[in-house]
Coordinates of C-alpha atoms in Angstrom, one line a residue:
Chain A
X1 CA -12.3 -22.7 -8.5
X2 CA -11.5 -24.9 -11.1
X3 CA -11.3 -24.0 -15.1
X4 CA -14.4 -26.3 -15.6
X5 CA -16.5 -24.8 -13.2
X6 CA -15.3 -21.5 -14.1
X7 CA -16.2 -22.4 -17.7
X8 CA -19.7 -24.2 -17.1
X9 CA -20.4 -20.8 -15.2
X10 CA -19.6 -18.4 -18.6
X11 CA -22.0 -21.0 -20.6
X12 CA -24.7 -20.9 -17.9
X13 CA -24.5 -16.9 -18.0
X14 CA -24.4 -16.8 -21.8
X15 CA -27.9 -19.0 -21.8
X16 CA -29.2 -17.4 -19.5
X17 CA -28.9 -14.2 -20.8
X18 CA -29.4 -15.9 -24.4
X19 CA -32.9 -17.2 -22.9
X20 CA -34.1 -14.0 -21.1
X21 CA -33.1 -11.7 -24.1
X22 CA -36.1 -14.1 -26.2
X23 CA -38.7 -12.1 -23.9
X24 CA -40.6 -9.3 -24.5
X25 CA -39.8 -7.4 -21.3
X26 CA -36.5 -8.3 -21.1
X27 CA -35.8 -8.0 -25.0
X28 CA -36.3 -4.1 -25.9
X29 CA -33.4 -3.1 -23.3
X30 CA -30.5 -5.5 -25.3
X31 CA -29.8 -3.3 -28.0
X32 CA -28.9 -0.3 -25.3
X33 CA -27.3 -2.8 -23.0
X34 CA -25.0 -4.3 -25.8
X35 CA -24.2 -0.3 -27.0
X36 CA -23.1 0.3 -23.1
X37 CA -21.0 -3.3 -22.9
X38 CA -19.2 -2.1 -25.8
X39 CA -17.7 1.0 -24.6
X40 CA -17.2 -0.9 -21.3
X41 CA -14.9 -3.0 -22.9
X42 CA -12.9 -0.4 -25.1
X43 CA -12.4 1.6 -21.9
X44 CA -11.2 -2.2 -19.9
X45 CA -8.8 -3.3 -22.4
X46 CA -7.3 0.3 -23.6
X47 CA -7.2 0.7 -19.3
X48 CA -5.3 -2.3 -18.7
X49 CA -3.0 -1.9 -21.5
X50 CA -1.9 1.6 -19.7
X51 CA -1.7 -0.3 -16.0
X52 CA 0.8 -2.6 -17.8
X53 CA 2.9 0.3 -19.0
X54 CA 2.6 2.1 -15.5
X55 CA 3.3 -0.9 -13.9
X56 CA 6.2 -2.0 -15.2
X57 CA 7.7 1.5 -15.9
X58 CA 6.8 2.5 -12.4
X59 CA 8.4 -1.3 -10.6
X60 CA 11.3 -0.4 -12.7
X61 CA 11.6 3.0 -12.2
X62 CA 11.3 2.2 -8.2
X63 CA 13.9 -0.8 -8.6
X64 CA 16.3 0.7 -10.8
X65 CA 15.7 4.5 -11.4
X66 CA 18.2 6.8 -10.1
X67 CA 17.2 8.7 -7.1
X68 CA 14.5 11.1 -8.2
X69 CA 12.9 8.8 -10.6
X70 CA 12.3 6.5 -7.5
X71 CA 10.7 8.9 -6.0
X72 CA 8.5 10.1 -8.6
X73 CA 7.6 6.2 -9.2
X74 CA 7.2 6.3 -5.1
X75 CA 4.5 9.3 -4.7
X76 CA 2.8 8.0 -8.1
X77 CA 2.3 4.7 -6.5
X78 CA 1.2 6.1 -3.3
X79 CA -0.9 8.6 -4.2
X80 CA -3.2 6.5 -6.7
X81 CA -3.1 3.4 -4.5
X82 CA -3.9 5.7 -1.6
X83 CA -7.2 7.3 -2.6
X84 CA -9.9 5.8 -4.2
X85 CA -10.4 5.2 -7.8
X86 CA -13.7 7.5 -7.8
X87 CA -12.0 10.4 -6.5
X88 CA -9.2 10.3 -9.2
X89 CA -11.7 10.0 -11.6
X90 CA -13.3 13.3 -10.6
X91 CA -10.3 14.9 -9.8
X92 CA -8.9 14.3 -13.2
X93 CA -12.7 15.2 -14.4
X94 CA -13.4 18.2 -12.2
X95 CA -10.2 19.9 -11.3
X96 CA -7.8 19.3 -14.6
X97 CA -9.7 21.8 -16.3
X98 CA -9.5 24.5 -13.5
X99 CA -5.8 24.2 -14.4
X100 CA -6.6 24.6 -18.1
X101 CA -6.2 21.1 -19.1
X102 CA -9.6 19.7 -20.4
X103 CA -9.5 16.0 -21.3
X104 CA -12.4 14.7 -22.7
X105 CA -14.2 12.3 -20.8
X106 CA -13.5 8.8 -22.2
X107 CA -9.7 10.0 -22.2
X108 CA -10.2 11.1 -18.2
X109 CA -11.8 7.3 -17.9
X110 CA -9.0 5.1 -19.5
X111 CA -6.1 7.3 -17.7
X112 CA -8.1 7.4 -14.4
X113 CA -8.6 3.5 -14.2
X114 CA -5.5 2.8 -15.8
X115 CA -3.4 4.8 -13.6
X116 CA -5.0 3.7 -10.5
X117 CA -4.7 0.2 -11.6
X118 CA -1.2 0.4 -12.9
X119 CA -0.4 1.4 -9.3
X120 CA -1.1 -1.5 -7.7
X121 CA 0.6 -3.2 -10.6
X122 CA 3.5 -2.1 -10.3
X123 CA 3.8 -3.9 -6.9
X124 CA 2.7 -7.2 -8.3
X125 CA 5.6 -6.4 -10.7
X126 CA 8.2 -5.6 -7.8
X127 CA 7.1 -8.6 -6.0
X128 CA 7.5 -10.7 -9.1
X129 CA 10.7 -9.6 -9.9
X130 CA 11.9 -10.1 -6.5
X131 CA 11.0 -13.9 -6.6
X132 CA 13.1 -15.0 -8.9
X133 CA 15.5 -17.1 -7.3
X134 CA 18.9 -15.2 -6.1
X135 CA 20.9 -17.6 -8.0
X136 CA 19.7 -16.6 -11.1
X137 CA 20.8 -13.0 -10.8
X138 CA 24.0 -14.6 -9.5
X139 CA 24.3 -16.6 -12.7
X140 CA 23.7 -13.7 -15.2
X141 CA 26.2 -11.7 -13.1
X142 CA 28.6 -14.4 -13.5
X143 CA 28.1 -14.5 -17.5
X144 CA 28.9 -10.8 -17.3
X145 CA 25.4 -9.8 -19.3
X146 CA 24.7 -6.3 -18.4
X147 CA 21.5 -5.1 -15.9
X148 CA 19.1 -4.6 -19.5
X149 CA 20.3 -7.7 -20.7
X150 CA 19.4 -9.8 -17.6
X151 CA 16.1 -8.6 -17.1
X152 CA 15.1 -9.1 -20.4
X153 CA 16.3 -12.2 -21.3
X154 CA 16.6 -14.3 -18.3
X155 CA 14.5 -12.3 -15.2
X156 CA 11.3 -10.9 -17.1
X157 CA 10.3 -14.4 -18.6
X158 CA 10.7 -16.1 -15.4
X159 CA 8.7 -13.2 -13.3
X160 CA 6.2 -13.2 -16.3
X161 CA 4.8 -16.5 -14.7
X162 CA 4.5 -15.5 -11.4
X163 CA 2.8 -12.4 -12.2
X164 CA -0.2 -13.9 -14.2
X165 CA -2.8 -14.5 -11.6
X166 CA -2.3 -11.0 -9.8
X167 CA -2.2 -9.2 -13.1
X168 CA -5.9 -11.2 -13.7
X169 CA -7.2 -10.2 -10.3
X170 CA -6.2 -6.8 -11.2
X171 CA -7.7 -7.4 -14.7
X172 CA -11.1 -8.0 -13.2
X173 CA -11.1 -5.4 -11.1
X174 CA -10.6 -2.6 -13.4
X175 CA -13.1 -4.2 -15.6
X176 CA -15.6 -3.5 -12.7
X177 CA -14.3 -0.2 -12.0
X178 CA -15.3 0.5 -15.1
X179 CA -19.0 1.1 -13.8
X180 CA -17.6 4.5 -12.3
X181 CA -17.0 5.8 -15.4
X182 CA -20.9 6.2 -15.9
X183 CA -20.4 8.8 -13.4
X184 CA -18.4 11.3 -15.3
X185 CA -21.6 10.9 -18.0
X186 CA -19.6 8.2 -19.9
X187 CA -22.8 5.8 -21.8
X188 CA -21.4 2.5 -20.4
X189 CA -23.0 -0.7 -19.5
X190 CA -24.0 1.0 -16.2
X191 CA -25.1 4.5 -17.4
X192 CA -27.2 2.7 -19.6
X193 CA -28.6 1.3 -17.1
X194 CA -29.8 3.6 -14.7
X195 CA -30.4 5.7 -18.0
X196 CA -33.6 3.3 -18.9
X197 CA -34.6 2.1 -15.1
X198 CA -34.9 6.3 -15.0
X199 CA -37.3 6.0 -18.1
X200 CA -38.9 2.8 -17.6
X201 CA -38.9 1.5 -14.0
X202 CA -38.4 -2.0 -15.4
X203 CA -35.9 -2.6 -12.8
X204 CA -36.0 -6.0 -12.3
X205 CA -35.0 -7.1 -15.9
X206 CA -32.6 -4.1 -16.4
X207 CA -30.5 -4.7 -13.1
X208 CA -30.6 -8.5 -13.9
X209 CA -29.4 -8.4 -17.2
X210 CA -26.6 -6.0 -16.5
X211 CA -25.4 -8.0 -13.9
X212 CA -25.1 -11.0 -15.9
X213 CA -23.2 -9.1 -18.7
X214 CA -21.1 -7.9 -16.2
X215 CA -20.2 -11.9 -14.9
X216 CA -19.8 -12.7 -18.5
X217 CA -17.2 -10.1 -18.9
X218 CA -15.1 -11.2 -15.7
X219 CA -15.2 -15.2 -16.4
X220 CA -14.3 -14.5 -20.0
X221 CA -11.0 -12.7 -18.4
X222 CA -10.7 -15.0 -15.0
X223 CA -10.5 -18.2 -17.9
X224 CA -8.2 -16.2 -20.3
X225 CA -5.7 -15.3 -17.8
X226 CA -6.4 -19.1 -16.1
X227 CA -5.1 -20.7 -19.6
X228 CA -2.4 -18.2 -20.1
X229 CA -0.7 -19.1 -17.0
X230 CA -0.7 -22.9 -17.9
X231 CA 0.5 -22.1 -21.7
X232 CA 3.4 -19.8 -19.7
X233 CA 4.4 -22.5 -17.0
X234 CA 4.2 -25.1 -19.5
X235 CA 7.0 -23.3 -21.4
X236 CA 9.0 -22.5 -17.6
X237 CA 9.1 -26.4 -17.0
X238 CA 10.3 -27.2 -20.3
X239 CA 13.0 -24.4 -20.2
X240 CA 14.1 -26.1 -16.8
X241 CA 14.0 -29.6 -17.9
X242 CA 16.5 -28.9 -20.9
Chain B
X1 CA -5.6 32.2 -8.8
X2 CA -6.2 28.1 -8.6
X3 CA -5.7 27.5 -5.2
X4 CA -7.7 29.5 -2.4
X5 CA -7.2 28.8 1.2
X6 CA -9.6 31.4 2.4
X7 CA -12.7 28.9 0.8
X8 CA -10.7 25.4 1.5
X9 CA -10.6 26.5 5.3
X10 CA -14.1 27.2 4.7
X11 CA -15.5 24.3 3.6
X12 CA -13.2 21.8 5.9
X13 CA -15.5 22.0 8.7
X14 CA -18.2 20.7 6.1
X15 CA -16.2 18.2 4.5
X16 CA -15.0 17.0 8.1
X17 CA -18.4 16.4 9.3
X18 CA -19.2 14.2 6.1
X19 CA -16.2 12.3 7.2
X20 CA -17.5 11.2 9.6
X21 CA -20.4 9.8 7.6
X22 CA -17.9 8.0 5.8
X23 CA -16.2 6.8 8.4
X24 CA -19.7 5.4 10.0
X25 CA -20.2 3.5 6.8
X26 CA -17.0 1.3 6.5
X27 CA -17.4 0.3 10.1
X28 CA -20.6 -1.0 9.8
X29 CA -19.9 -1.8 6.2
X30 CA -16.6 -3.7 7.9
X31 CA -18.9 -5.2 10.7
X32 CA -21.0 -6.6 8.3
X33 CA -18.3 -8.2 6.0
X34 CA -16.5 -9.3 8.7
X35 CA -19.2 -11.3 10.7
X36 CA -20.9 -12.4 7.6
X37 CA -17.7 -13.9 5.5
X38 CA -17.4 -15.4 9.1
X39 CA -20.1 -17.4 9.0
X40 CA -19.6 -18.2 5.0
X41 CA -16.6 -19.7 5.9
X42 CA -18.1 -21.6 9.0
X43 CA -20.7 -22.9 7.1
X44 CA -19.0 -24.1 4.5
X45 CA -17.0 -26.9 6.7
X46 CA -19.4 -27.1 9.0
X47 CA -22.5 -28.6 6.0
X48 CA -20.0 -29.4 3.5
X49 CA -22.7 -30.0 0.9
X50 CA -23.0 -26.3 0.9
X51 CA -19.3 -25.9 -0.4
X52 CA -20.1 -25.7 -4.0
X53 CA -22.9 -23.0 -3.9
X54 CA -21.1 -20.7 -1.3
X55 CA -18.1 -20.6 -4.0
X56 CA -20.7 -20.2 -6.9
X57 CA -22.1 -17.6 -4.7
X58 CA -18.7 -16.2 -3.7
X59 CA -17.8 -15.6 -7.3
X60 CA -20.9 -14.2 -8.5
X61 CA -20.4 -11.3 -5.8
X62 CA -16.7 -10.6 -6.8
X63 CA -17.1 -10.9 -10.4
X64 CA -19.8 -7.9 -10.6
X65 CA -19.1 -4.5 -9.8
X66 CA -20.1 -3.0 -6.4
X67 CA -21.7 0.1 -7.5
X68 CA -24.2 -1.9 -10.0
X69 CA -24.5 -4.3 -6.5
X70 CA -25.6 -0.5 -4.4
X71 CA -28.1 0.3 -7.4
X72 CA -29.6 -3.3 -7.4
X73 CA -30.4 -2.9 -3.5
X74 CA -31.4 0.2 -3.8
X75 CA -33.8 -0.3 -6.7
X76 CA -34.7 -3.8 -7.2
X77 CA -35.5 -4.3 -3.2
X78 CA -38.1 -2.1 -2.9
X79 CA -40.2 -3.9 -5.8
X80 CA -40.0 -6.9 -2.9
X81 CA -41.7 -4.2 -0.7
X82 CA -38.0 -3.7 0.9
X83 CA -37.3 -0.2 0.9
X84 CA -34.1 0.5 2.3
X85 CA -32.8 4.3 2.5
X86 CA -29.9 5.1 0.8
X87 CA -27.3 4.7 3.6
X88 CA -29.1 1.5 4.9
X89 CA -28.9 -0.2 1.1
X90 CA -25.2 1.3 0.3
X91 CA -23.8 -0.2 3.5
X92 CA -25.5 -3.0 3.3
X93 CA -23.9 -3.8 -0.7
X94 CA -20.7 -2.5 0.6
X95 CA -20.9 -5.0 3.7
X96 CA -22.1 -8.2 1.0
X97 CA -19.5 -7.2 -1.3
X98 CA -16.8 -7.9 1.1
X99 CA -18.3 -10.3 2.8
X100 CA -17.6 -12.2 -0.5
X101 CA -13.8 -11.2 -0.5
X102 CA -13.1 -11.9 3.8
X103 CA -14.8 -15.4 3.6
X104 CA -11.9 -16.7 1.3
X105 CA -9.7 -14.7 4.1
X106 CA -11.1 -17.0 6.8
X107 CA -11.0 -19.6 4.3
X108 CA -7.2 -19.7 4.0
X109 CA -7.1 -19.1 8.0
X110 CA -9.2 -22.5 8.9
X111 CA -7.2 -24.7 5.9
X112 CA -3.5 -23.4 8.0
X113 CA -5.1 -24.8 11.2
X114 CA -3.5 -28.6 11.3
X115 CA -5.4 -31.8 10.7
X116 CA -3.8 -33.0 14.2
X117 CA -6.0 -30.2 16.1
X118 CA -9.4 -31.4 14.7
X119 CA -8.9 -35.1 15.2
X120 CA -7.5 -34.0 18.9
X121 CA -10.6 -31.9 19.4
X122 CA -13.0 -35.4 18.1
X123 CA -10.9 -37.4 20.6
X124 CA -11.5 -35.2 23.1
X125 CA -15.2 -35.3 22.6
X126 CA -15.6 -31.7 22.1
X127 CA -19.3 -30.9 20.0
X128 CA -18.5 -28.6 16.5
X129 CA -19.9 -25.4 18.3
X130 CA -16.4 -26.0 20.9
X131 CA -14.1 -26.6 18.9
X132 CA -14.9 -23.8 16.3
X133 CA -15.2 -21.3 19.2
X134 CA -12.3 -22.5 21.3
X135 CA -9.9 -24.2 19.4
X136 CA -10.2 -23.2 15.6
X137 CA -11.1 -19.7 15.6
X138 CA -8.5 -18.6 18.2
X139 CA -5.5 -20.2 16.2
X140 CA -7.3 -19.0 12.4
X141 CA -7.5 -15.7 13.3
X142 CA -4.5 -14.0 14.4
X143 CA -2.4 -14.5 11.0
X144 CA -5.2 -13.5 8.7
X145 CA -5.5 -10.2 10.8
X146 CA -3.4 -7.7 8.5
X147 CA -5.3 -9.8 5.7
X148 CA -8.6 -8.4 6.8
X149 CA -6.9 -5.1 7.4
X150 CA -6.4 -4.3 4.2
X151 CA -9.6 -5.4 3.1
X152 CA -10.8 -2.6 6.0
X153 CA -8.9 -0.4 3.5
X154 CA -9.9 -1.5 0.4
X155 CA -13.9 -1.1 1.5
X156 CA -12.9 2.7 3.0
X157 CA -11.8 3.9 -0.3
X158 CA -15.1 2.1 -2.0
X159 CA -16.8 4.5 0.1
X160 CA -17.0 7.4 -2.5
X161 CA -19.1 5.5 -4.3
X162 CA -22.1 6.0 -1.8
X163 CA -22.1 9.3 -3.5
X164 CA -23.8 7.6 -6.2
X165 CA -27.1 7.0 -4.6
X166 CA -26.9 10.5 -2.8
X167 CA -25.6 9.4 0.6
X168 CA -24.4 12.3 2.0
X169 CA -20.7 11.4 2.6
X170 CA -17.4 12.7 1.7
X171 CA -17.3 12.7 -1.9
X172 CA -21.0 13.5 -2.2
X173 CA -21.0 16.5 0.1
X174 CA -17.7 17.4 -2.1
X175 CA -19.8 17.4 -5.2
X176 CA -22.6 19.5 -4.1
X177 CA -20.2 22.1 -2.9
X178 CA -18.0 22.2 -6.2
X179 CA -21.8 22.8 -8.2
X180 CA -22.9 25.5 -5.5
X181 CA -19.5 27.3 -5.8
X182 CA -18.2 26.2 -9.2
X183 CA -15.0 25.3 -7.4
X184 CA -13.9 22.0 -7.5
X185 CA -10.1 22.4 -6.9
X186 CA -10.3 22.5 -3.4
X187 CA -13.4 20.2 -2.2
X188 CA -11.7 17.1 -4.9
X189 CA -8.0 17.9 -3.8
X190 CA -9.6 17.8 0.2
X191 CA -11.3 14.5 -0.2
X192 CA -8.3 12.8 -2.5
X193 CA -5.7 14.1 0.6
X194 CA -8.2 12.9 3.4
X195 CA -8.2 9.3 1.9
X196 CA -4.4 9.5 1.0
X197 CA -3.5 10.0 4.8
X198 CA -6.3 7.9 5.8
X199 CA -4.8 5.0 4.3
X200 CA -1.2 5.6 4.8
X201 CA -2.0 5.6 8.6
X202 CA -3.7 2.7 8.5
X203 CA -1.1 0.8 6.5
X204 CA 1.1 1.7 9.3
X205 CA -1.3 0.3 11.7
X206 CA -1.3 -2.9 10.0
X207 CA 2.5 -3.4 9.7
X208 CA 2.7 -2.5 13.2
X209 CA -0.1 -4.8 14.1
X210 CA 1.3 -7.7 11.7
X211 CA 4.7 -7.2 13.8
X212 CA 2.7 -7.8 17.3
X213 CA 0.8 -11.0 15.9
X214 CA 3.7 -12.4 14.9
X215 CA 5.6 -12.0 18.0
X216 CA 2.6 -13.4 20.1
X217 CA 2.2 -16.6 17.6
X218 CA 6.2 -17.3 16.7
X219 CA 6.7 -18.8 20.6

């Protein structure tokens, strides 16, 4: 879908919500609502920030490490791509402390998403990485730069590119995992509300503003990401046509 | 002592039966995306007017999170005068929610098939119903197989999330048994090992299959 349309969307959202949050019934849940979307946010961007770290420790570790870092970075990946994000959460909620080690839960929610996340991650990582053409490792070999040198000044930038629109997929959908967290008693968007359908049975304006806020969230991220990767290719073609 | 295998062994038979709840669900919940993103992706090139809502549509499903998408069945349809039960609503959000995801599978599917075969199939004469059913969906589907696979995955491990609305399925039954018992190690650690070799199994399933499909369509 285009950036346009993408962006008409975001503006059509915004009113809407704008327009509905004039009304009476729909106007004494936005307070609440806009409490929840905040914490839904903190626990999205302080999640992805750990899912980059994972996933580019964890792609390097598998593509680089010696032996048993591999396969630590191999069983980390496995496991938390393997089962499903709610289940990590209330592992890491539930059973942690049986082992003495009591997180609280806002801590259990960024490391739970951003864990699970930075698994799959890592793979968008590996399979960046791996794009880059052949000749350009060739080349760097050939300028006798050393592994840490390559990779940072001449493989990273280029796999950066490539790596944009996964990383924004993967963006989005931590952003809706995020809703889990309400399980483990967390008062996001979500928990707040089934909190006030519980107390008011207003379900109808509830459920449709939340789902809105949610959208809002998403396109704002879907565009950002959409007009990072031009700014980055923009600066790729220049590199190659100098 | 953290582990006991006196009470895991004694709650498998438990957990193994809410399996198969589970189980149940993302096959119909599969079913359901499968044949619906189907015909999302039929009718968008078959009424081509209907191209720009279906994405709108599309997007709005994938850009909202599945578990506010199970509460707005399950709440918000019964003030129609639907009321679905649990399982029904669940599955059915589940089923929507991919549905979104497998019709930009298909999508990519019919835009491989060649110009050449659709012009061949109006020279022929053939009427839109023929040539979807016997020369467009043969060729689209084979190579977006292991595609669709993995969203078979992806929609298994959403499962848990039944739990939510108090199906009684894997993670749900775990629940119950870790407040009963005030043991969570082994109900959680039982669950996160069942979907682990749930999904490395059918990984392997779909590399295998991906190697078949391949042979049969590289002639």
């Amino acid at each position: 879908m285009g950036i346009r349309t993408l962006v008409a969307m975001l503006v059509t959202a915004l009113v809407v919500i704008g327009a509905l949050a004039t009304q009476e019934s729909y106007k004494v849940f936005m307070p609440g609502l806009l409490q929840g979307a905040v914490l839904t946010i903190e626990i999205a961007i302080l999640g992805s920030l750990l899912a980059i770290v994972m996933g580019v420790l964890a792609a390097l570790a598998r593509m680089y490490g010696p032996a048993p870092l591999r396969w630590l970075a191999t069983v980390y990946v496995e496991i938390f791509r393997g089962t499903s994000a709610l289940v990590q959460l209330f592992w890491l909620f539930f059973v942690l402390p049986q082992f003495g080690v009591t997180l609280n839960a806002f801590l259990v929610a960024v490391l739970a998403l951003g864990l699970n996340v930075g698994a799959y991650g890592s793979e968008v990582v590996r399979g960046a990485i791996q794009s880059v053409p052949r000749g350009q490792w060739e080349a760097c070999t050939a300028l006798n730069m050393s592994r840490p040198q390559m990779l940072r000044r001449i493989i990273l930038p280029q796999a950066f590119v490539a790596m944009i629109p996964p990383w924004g997929n993967l963006f989005i959908e931590l952003l809706k995992s995020t809703a889990l967290v309400s399980l483990i008693t967390l008062s996001d968007l979500a928990f707040k509300a089934q909190q006030m359908n519980q107390n008011t049975f207003k379900t109808i304006p509830i459920f449709t503003l939340v789902l809105l806020m949610y959208l809002a969230m998403s396109l704002v991220v879907t565009i950002g990401m959409r007009l990072l990767e031009r700014r980055a290719s923009l600066g790729l073609a220049r590199g190659k046509a100098a | 002592m953290i582990w006991d295998w006196a009470f895991a062994f004694e709650i498998l038979p438990v957990l193994a039966s809410a399996a198969i709840v589970s189980i149940e669900a993302t096959l119909i919940g599969f079913a359901l995306a499968a044949s619906l993103g189907l015909v999302l992706a039929v009718v968008r090139i078959a009424v081509p007017w209907t191209g720009w809502t279906i994405s709108v549509l599309v997007e709005l499903i994938r850009s909202t999170p599945l578990l506010i998408q199970i509460f707005f069945l399950y709440f918000v349809f019964p003030k129609f005068g639907v009321v679905l039960d649990a399982f029904t609503a669940g599955v059915l959000a589940i089923g929507i929610h991919y549905a979104a995801y497998c019709s930009e599978v298909y999508r990519a599917g019919f835009d491989n098939i060649h110009r050449g075969q659709w012009e061949a199939s109006v020279a022929l004469n053939l009427s839109a119903w023929t040539t979807f059913r016997d020369i467009i969906i043969p060729q689209a589907i084979p190579p977006i197989v292991p595609a669709l696979g993995n969203y078979l995955v992806a929609l298994f491990k959403e499962t848990p999330l039944l739990s939510a609305i108090a199906v009684l399925e894997l993670m749900q039954t775990a629940k119950i048994i870790g407040s009963e018992t005030f043991r969570y190690t082994e109900p959680m650690t039982l669950v996160g090992l069942f979907f682990l070799a749930m999904s490395l199994v059918s990984a392997a399933l779909i590399r295998s299959l991906e190697g078949l499909l391949n042979r049969r369509t590289m002639r």
